[in-house]
Short mmCIF file of C-alpha atoms in Angstrom, two decimals:
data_model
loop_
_atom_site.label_atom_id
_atom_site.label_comp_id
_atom_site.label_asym_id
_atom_site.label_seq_id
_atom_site.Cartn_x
_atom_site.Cartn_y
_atom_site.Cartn_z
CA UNK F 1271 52.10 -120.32 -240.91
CA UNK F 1272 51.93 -123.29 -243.15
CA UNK F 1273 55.49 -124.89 -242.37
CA UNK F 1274 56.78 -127.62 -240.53
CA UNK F 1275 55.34 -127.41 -236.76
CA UNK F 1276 56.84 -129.44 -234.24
CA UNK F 1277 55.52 -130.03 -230.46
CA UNK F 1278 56.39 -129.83 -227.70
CA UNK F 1279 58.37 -126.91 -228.04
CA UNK F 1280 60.29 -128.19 -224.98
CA UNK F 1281 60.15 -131.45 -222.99
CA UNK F 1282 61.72 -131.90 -219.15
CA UNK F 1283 61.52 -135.48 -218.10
CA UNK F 1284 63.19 -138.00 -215.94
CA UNK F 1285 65.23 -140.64 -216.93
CA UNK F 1286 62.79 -143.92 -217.41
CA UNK F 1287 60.47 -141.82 -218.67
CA UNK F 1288 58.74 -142.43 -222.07
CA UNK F 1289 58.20 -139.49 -224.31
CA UNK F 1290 56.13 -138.71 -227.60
CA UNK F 1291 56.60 -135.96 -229.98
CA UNK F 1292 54.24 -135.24 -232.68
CA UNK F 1293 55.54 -133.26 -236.38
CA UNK F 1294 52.94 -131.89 -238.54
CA UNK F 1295 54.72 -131.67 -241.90
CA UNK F 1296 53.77 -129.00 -244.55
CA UNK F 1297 50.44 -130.48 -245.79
CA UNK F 1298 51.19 -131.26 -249.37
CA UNK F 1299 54.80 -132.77 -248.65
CA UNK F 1300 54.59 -137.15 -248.73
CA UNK F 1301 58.28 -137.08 -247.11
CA UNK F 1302 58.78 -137.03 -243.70
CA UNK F 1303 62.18 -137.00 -241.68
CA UNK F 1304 63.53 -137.38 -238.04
CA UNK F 1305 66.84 -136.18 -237.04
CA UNK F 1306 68.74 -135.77 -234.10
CA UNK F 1307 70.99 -133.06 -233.16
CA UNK F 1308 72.87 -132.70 -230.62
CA UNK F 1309 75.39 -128.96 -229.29
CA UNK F 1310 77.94 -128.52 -231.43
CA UNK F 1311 76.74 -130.83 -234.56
CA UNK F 1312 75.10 -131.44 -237.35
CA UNK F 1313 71.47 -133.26 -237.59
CA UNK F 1314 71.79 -136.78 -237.47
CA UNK F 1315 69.41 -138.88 -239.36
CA UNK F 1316 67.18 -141.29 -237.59
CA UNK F 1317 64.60 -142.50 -239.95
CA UNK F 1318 62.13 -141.50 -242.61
CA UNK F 1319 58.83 -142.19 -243.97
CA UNK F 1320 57.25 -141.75 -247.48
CA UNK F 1321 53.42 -141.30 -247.16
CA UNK F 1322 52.13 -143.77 -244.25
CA UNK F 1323 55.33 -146.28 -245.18
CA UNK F 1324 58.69 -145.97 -242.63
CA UNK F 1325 61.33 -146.98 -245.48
CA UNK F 1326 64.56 -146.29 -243.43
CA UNK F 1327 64.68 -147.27 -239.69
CA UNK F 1328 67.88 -149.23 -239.27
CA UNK F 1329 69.44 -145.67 -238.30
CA UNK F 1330 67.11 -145.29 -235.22
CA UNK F 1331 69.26 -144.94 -232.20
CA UNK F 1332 68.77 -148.26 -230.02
CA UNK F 1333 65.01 -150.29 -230.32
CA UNK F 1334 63.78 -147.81 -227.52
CA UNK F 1335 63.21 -145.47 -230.44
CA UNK F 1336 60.16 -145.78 -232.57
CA UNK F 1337 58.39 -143.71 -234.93
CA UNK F 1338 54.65 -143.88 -236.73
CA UNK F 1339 53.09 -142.12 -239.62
CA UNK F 1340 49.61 -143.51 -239.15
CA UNK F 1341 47.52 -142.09 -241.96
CA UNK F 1342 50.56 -140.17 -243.94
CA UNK F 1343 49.99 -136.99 -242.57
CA UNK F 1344 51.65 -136.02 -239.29
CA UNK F 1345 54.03 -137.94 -237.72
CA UNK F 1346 54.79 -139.15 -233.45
CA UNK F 1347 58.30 -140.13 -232.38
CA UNK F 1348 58.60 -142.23 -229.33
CA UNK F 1349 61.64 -142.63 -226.82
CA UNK F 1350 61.07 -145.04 -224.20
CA UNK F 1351 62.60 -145.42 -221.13
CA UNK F 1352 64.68 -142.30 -221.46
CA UNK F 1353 68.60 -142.38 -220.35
CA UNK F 1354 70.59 -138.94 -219.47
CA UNK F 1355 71.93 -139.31 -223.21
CA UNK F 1356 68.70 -138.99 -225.15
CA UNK F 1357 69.00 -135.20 -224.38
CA UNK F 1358 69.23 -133.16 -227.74
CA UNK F 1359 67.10 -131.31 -229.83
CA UNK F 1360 64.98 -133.79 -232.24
CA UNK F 1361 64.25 -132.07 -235.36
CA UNK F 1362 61.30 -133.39 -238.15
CA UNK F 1363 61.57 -132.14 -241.47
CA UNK F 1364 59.13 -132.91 -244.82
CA UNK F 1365 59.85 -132.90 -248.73
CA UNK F 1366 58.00 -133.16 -251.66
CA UNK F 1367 59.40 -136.14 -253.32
CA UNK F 1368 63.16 -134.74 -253.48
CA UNK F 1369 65.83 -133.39 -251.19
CA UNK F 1370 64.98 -130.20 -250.43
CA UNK F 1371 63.83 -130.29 -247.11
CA UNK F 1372 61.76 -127.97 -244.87
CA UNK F 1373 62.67 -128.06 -241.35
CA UNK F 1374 60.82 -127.47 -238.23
CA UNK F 1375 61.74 -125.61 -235.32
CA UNK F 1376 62.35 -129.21 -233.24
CA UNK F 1377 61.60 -130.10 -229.69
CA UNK F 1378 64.23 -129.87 -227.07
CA UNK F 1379 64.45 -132.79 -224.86
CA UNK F 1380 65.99 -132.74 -221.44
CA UNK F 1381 66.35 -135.78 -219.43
CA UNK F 1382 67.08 -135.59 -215.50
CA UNK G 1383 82.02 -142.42 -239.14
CA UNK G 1384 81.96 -138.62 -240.63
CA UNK G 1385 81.16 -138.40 -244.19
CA UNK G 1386 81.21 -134.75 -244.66
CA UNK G 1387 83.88 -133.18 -242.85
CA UNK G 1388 83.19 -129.07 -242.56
CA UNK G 1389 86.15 -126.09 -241.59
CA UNK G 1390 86.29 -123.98 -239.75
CA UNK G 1391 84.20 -124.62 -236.72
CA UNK G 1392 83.66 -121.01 -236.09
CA UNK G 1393 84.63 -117.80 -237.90
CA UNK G 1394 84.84 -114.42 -236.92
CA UNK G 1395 84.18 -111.74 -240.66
CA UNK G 1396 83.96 -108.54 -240.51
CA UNK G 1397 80.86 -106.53 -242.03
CA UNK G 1398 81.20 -106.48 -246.02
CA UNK G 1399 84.29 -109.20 -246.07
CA UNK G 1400 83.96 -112.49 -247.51
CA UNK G 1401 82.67 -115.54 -245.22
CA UNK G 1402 84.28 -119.01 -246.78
CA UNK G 1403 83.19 -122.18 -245.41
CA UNK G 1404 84.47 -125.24 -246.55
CA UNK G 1405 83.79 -129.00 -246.49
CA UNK G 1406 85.21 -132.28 -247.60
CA UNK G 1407 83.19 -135.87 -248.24
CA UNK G 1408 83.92 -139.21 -249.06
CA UNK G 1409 81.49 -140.92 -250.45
CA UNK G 1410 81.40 -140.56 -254.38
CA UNK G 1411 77.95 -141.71 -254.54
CA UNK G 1412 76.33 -138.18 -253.40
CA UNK G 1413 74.64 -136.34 -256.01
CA UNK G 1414 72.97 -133.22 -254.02
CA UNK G 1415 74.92 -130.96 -251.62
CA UNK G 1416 72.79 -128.47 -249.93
CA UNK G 1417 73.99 -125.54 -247.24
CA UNK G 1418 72.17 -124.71 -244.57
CA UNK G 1419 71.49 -122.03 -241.84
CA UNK G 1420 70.41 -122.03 -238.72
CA UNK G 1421 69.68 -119.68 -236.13
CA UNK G 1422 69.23 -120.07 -232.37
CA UNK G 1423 66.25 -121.99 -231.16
CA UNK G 1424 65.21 -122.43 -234.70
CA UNK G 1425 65.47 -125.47 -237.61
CA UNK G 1426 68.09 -125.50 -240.24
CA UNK G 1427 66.73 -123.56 -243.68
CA UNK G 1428 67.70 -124.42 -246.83
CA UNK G 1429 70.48 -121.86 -248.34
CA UNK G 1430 71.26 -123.03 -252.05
CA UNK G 1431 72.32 -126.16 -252.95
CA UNK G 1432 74.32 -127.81 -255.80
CA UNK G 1433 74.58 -130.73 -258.04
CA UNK G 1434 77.92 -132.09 -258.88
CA UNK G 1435 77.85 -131.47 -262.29
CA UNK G 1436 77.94 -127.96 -262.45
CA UNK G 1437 81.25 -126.28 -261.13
CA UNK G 1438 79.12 -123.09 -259.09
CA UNK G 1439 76.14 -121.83 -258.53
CA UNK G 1440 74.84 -117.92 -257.12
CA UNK G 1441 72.03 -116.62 -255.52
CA UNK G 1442 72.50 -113.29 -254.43
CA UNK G 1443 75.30 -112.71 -252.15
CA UNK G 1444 75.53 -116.44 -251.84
CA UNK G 1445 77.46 -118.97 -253.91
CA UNK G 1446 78.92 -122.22 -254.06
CA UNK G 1447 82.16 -123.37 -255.44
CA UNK G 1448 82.18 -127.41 -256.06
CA UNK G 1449 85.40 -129.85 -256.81
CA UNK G 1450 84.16 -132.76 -258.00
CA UNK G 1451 87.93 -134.22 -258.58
CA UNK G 1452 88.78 -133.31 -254.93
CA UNK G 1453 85.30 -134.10 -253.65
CA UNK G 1454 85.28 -130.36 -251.95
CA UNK G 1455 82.76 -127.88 -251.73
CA UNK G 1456 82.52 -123.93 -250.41
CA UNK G 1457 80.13 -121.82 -249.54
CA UNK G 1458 80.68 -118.38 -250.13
CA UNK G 1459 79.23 -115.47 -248.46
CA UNK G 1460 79.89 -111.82 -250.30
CA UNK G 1461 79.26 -108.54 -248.36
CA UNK G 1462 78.22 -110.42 -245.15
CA UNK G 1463 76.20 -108.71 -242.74
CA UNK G 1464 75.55 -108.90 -239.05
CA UNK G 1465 72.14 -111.01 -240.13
CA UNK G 1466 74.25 -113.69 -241.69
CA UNK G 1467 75.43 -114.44 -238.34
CA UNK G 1468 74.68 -117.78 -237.66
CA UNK G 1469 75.55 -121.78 -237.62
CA UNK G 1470 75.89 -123.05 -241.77
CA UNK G 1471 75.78 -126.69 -241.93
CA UNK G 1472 76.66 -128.15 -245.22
CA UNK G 1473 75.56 -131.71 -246.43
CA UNK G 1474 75.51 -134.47 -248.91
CA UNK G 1475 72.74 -136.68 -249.95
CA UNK G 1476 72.40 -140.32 -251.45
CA UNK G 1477 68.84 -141.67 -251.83
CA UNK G 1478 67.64 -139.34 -248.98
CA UNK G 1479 70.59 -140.50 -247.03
CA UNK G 1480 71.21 -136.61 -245.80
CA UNK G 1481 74.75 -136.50 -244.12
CA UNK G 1482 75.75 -132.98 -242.30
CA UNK G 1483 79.10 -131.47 -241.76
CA UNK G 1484 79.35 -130.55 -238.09
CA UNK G 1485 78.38 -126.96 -238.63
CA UNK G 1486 80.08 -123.52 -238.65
CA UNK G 1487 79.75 -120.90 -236.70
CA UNK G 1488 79.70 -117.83 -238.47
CA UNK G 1489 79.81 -114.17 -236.66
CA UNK G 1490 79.74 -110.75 -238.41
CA UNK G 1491 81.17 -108.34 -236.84
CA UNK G 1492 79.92 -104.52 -237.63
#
């Protein structure tokens, strides 16, 4: 399977807790996206990075959020400190230099 | 603030009828308006999508009708199935400024 892989699958942690989730993107693609979404809407856009550079971030939740593309290839999304209302599915998706984006299969946070 | 406003939340077609979905945005500065599907436990997939200066586009059983006057779109499905049942999200970019409608979703009956 060569698209968009996303882990963990599923994350259970308590509130305070910092969490990392890693996105491979499909291999080729220099685009890579984090969104939110939450039951009952639509992906919300947190921040995206074109090869190793972040060039939108002002949409990341609250300054406990942070994301890296270290070498342009996959991609880690921090939470720190995690509150009750971080819970949601986060969802990474790549493109090849355009909008057609490839999503992966997200990781579902819960926070106790 | 909601940019792309999508109707109905949920809709109930039986098999072979017509599934319409319909959305609304604001900002005139959008120039690519994807749909997209997604079922349970899985990422949205890209649909078709649509550029406002063409009035429709089809692929397959799947076609969208845009209004660029009354900044509308619609997603039509023809001869749904029990398959197509699932959540369609429509969107709007700007500068890979992706906004989503809230999401419909869509159950076929059979």
């Amino acid at each position: 399977d060569t698209g968009v892989s996303q882990n963990p699958r599923h994350k259970i942690t308590k509130r305070g807790q910092n969490v990392t989730f890693r996105c491979d993107p499909i291999s080729e693609h220099n685009r890579l996206y984090w969104y939110r979404q939450t039951l009952g809407q639509g992906p919300e856009f947190l921040t995206y990075f074109q090869n190793e550079a972040q060039l939108e971030k002002s949409r990341l939740l609250s300054d406990r959020f942070s994301a890296e593309r270290p070498k342009g290839s996959f991609s880690t999304l921090e939470i720190q400190r995690t509150e009750q209302g971080d819970s949601a599915m986060y969802l990474c998706a790549s493109s090849l230099q355009g909008e057609k984006l490839f999503f992966g299969s997200g990781t579902q946070l819960s926070v106790l | 603030q909601q940019q792309v406003k999508q109707s109905p939340q949920s809709l109930i077609v039986q098999k072979g009828g017509i599934s319409i979905i319909n959305c609304a945005y604001e900002n005139t500065a959008f120039d690519y308006f994807p749909w997209y599907q997604q079922f349970p436990g899985k990422g949205p997939a890209l649909l078709i999508a649509i550029r406002p200066d063409v009035s429709e586009k089809k692929e397959g059983r799947f076609t969208i009708s845009f209004n660029k006057s009354a900044k509308q779109f619609s997603l039509h499905i023809m001869d749904s199935q029990p398959g197509d049942s699932a959540t369609y999200f429509c969107a709007a970019n700007n500068n890979n400024d992706m906004r989503f409608g809230a999401g419909t979703r869509l159950t076929v009956k059979p």
